[in-house]
CSV table of C-alpha atoms in Angstrom, one decimal:
chain,number,residue,atom,x,y,z
A,794,MET,CA,146.1,165.0,-37.6
A,795,ASP,CA,148.9,164.5,-35.3
A,796,LEU,CA,149.4,167.2,-32.6
A,797,THR,CA,152.9,168.5,-32.9
A,798,PHE,CA,154.4,171.4,-31.3
A,799,GLU,CA,154.5,173.4,-34.7
A,800,ASN,CA,150.4,172.5,-34.9
A,801,PHE,CA,149.4,173.2,-31.4
A,802,PRO,CA,146.8,175.8,-31.1
A,803,TYR,CA,147.8,179.0,-29.2
A,804,THR,CA,145.2,181.5,-28.1
A,805,ARG,CA,145.9,184.5,-25.8
A,806,PRO,CA,144.4,184.2,-22.5
A,807,ARG,CA,142.1,187.0,-21.7
A,808,PHE,CA,143.4,188.0,-18.4
A,809,ASP,CA,140.4,189.8,-17.2
A,810,GLU,CA,138.1,187.0,-17.9
A,811,TYR,CA,140.6,184.6,-16.7
A,812,SER,CA,141.1,186.6,-13.5
A,813,ALA,CA,137.2,186.6,-12.9
A,814,SER,CA,136.8,182.9,-13.5
A,815,PHE,CA,139.8,182.3,-11.1
A,816,ARG,CA,138.2,184.4,-8.6
A,817,GLU,CA,134.9,182.7,-8.9
A,818,GLU,CA,136.6,179.4,-7.8
A,819,LEU,CA,138.5,181.0,-5.1
A,820,ALA,CA,135.1,181.9,-3.8
A,821,ARG,CA,133.8,178.5,-4.1
A,822,PHE,CA,136.8,177.2,-2.5
A,823,ARG,CA,136.5,179.7,0.5
A,824,GLU,CA,132.5,179.1,0.9
A,825,ALA,CA,132.8,175.3,0.5
A,826,ALA,CA,131.3,173.3,3.2
A,827,SER,CA,133.0,170.1,2.7
A,828,ALA,CA,136.2,168.7,1.4
A,829,GLU,CA,134.4,167.3,-1.5
A,830,GLU,CA,133.2,170.6,-2.6
A,831,GLN,CA,136.6,172.2,-1.9
A,832,GLY,CA,138.2,169.4,-4.1
A,833,ARG,CA,136.0,170.5,-6.9
A,834,ALA,CA,136.9,174.1,-6.6
A,835,LEU,CA,140.7,172.9,-6.4
A,836,GLY,CA,140.3,171.0,-9.6
A,837,ARG,CA,138.6,173.6,-11.6
A,838,ILE,CA,141.5,176.0,-10.2
A,839,ASN,CA,144.1,173.3,-11.5
A,840,GLU,CA,142.2,173.5,-15.2
A,841,LEU,CA,142.5,177.1,-15.2
A,842,ARG,CA,146.0,177.3,-14.2
A,843,THR,CA,146.9,174.6,-16.8
A,844,GLU,CA,145.0,176.7,-19.4
A,845,PHE,CA,147.0,179.7,-18.6
A,846,THR,CA,150.6,178.3,-18.3
A,847,SER,CA,149.9,176.2,-21.3
A,848,MET,CA,149.6,179.2,-23.5
A,849,TYR,CA,152.2,180.8,-21.7
A,850,ASN,CA,154.6,178.4,-22.6
A,851,VAL,CA,153.4,177.8,-26.2
A,852,CYS,CA,154.1,181.4,-26.5
A,853,HIS,CA,157.3,181.4,-24.7
A,854,ILE,CA,158.9,178.8,-26.6
A,855,ARG,CA,157.8,180.2,-30.1
A,856,HIS,CA,158.9,183.6,-29.2
A,857,THR,CA,162.4,181.9,-28.0
A,858,MET,CA,162.7,180.0,-31.3
A,859,ASP,CA,162.3,183.3,-33.2
A,860,THR,CA,162.4,186.7,-31.4
A,861,ARG,CA,162.1,188.6,-34.6
A,862,ASP,CA,158.6,187.2,-35.1
A,863,ASP,CA,156.4,190.2,-34.4
A,864,PHE,CA,153.4,188.2,-33.5
A,865,TYR,CA,155.0,186.2,-30.4
A,866,GLU,CA,157.0,189.4,-29.8
A,867,LYS,CA,153.9,191.0,-28.6
A,868,GLU,CA,152.5,188.0,-26.8
A,869,ASN,CA,155.6,187.6,-25.0
A,870,GLU,CA,155.2,191.6,-23.9
A,871,TYR,CA,151.7,190.5,-22.8
A,872,PHE,CA,152.9,187.7,-20.5
A,873,ASP,CA,155.7,189.6,-19.1
A,874,GLN,CA,152.8,191.7,-17.9
A,875,GLN,CA,150.3,189.1,-16.9
A,876,MET,CA,152.8,186.5,-15.5
A,877,PRO,CA,153.0,188.3,-12.1
A,878,ALA,CA,149.5,189.1,-11.9
A,879,TYR,CA,148.8,185.3,-12.4
A,880,GLU,CA,151.2,184.5,-9.7
A,881,GLY,CA,149.2,186.8,-7.5
A,882,LEU,CA,146.2,185.1,-8.2
A,883,VAL,CA,148.0,181.4,-7.5
A,884,ASN,CA,149.3,183.1,-4.4
A,885,GLU,CA,145.7,183.7,-3.0
A,886,PHE,CA,144.8,180.4,-3.9
A,887,TYR,CA,147.6,179.1,-1.7
A,888,LYS,CA,146.5,181.4,1.0
A,889,LEU,CA,143.0,179.7,1.1
A,890,LEU,CA,144.7,176.3,0.7
A,891,ALA,CA,147.2,176.9,3.9
A,892,VAL,CA,144.2,177.6,6.2
A,893,SER,CA,141.7,175.3,4.9
A,894,PRO,CA,139.6,173.1,7.5
A,895,PHE,CA,139.6,170.2,5.2
A,896,ARG,CA,143.6,170.1,4.7
A,897,ASP,CA,143.8,166.3,5.9
A,898,GLU,CA,141.0,165.3,3.4
A,899,LEU,CA,142.5,167.5,0.4
A,900,GLU,CA,146.0,166.2,1.2
A,901,LYS,CA,144.8,162.5,0.8
A,902,LYS,CA,143.3,163.5,-2.3
A,903,TRP,CA,146.0,165.9,-3.9
A,904,GLY,CA,149.0,164.8,-2.3
A,905,GLN,CA,151.2,166.7,0.6
A,906,GLN,CA,153.4,168.2,-2.3
A,907,LEU,CA,150.8,170.6,-3.1
A,908,PHE,CA,150.8,172.1,0.1
A,909,THR,CA,154.4,172.1,0.4
A,910,ILE,CA,154.6,174.2,-2.6
A,911,ALA,CA,151.8,176.3,-1.2
A,912,GLY,CA,153.7,177.1,1.9
A,913,LEU,CA,157.1,177.9,0.2
A,914,SER,CA,155.3,180.3,-2.5
A,915,LEU,CA,153.6,182.1,0.6
A,916,LYS,CA,157.1,182.6,1.8
A,917,THR,CA,158.8,183.8,-1.4
A,918,PHE,CA,155.7,186.0,-3.0
A,919,ASP,CA,154.3,189.1,-2.0
A,920,GLU,CA,151.9,191.3,-4.2
A,921,SER,CA,153.8,194.5,-3.5
A,922,VAL,CA,156.6,193.1,-5.8
A,923,ILE,CA,154.3,192.6,-8.9
A,924,GLY,CA,155.2,195.7,-10.6
A,925,LEU,CA,159.2,194.8,-10.0
A,926,LEU,CA,158.5,191.3,-11.3
A,927,GLN,CA,156.8,192.8,-14.5
A,928,GLU,CA,160.3,195.0,-14.9
A,929,GLU,CA,162.3,191.8,-14.6
A,930,ASN,CA,160.3,190.1,-17.0
A,931,LYS,CA,160.7,193.0,-19.3
A,932,LEU,CA,164.5,193.0,-18.8
A,933,GLY,CA,164.6,189.0,-19.3
A,934,SER,CA,162.7,189.5,-22.5
A,935,ALA,CA,165.4,192.1,-23.9
A,936,TYR,CA,168.1,189.9,-22.6
A,937,THR,CA,166.9,187.3,-24.7
A,938,LYS,CA,166.3,189.2,-27.7
A,939,ILE,CA,170.1,190.5,-27.7
A,940,LYS,CA,171.4,186.7,-27.2
A,941,ALA,CA,169.0,185.6,-30.1
A,942,LYS,CA,170.8,188.2,-32.2
A,943,ALA,CA,174.3,186.8,-32.0
A,944,LYS,CA,175.6,185.4,-35.3
A,945,ILE,CA,178.0,182.6,-35.0
A,946,LEU,CA,179.4,181.1,-38.2
A,947,PHE,CA,179.9,177.2,-37.7
A,948,ARG,CA,180.5,174.9,-40.5
A,949,GLY,CA,179.5,177.4,-43.4
A,950,GLU,CA,176.3,178.2,-41.4
A,951,GLU,CA,175.2,180.8,-39.5
A,952,HIS,CA,173.8,180.1,-36.0
A,953,ASN,CA,172.5,182.0,-33.1
A,954,LEU,CA,173.3,181.1,-29.3
A,955,SER,CA,170.4,178.9,-29.2
A,956,SER,CA,170.7,177.2,-32.7
A,957,ILE,CA,174.6,176.4,-31.8
A,958,VAL,CA,173.7,174.6,-28.7
A,959,LYS,CA,172.9,170.8,-30.4
A,960,TYR,CA,176.4,171.1,-31.5
A,961,GLU,CA,178.0,171.7,-28.4
A,962,MET,CA,176.0,168.7,-26.9
A,963,ASP,CA,177.1,166.8,-29.9
A,964,LYS,CA,178.4,163.0,-28.9
A,965,ASP,CA,181.7,163.6,-30.5
A,966,ARG,CA,183.7,165.5,-28.3
A,967,ALA,CA,185.5,167.3,-31.3
A,968,VAL,CA,182.2,168.5,-32.7
A,969,ARG,CA,181.5,170.0,-29.1
A,970,LYS,CA,185.0,171.5,-28.9
A,971,GLU,CA,184.5,172.9,-32.5
A,972,ALA,CA,181.4,174.6,-31.7
A,973,ALA,CA,182.6,176.0,-28.2
A,974,GLU,CA,185.2,177.6,-30.2
A,975,ALA,CA,183.3,178.9,-32.8
């Protein structure tokens, strides 16, 4: 079986369980006695992050493709609430990473970019704004839903703002112009 986006499995991450696993790895990272131990914890943290963000991305794309799908509407609402909390967990990790006594060894294995990203994130995120970020996500989702309701008649077919984009990006200038004016 070929794995395509249509049949890519989606499972809602249970944030309470996810958060507990993430915090366990944070404790391992914090208590590590060597660069190797911290590196292993960092690897597990990255795996956890990949699992969570993969499910978020699948949900977000499927919801954006059809904002009328009740299942992905509810999943999107779930992520609107959970993503700021997820960002808070990642920020906790970045705080530990920034003060790691094994930074030089970790940089050799994981690269300087990770530390640059961590430093920038620490300057731009504060847990006190999690509630505001949740509200921002909710408003962004409402805006996406409004945009999806737009009805554009183009060449005898009804499109929304997302589906007309392929014509606005067509190689033929006349098609692009026609789509933009539709």
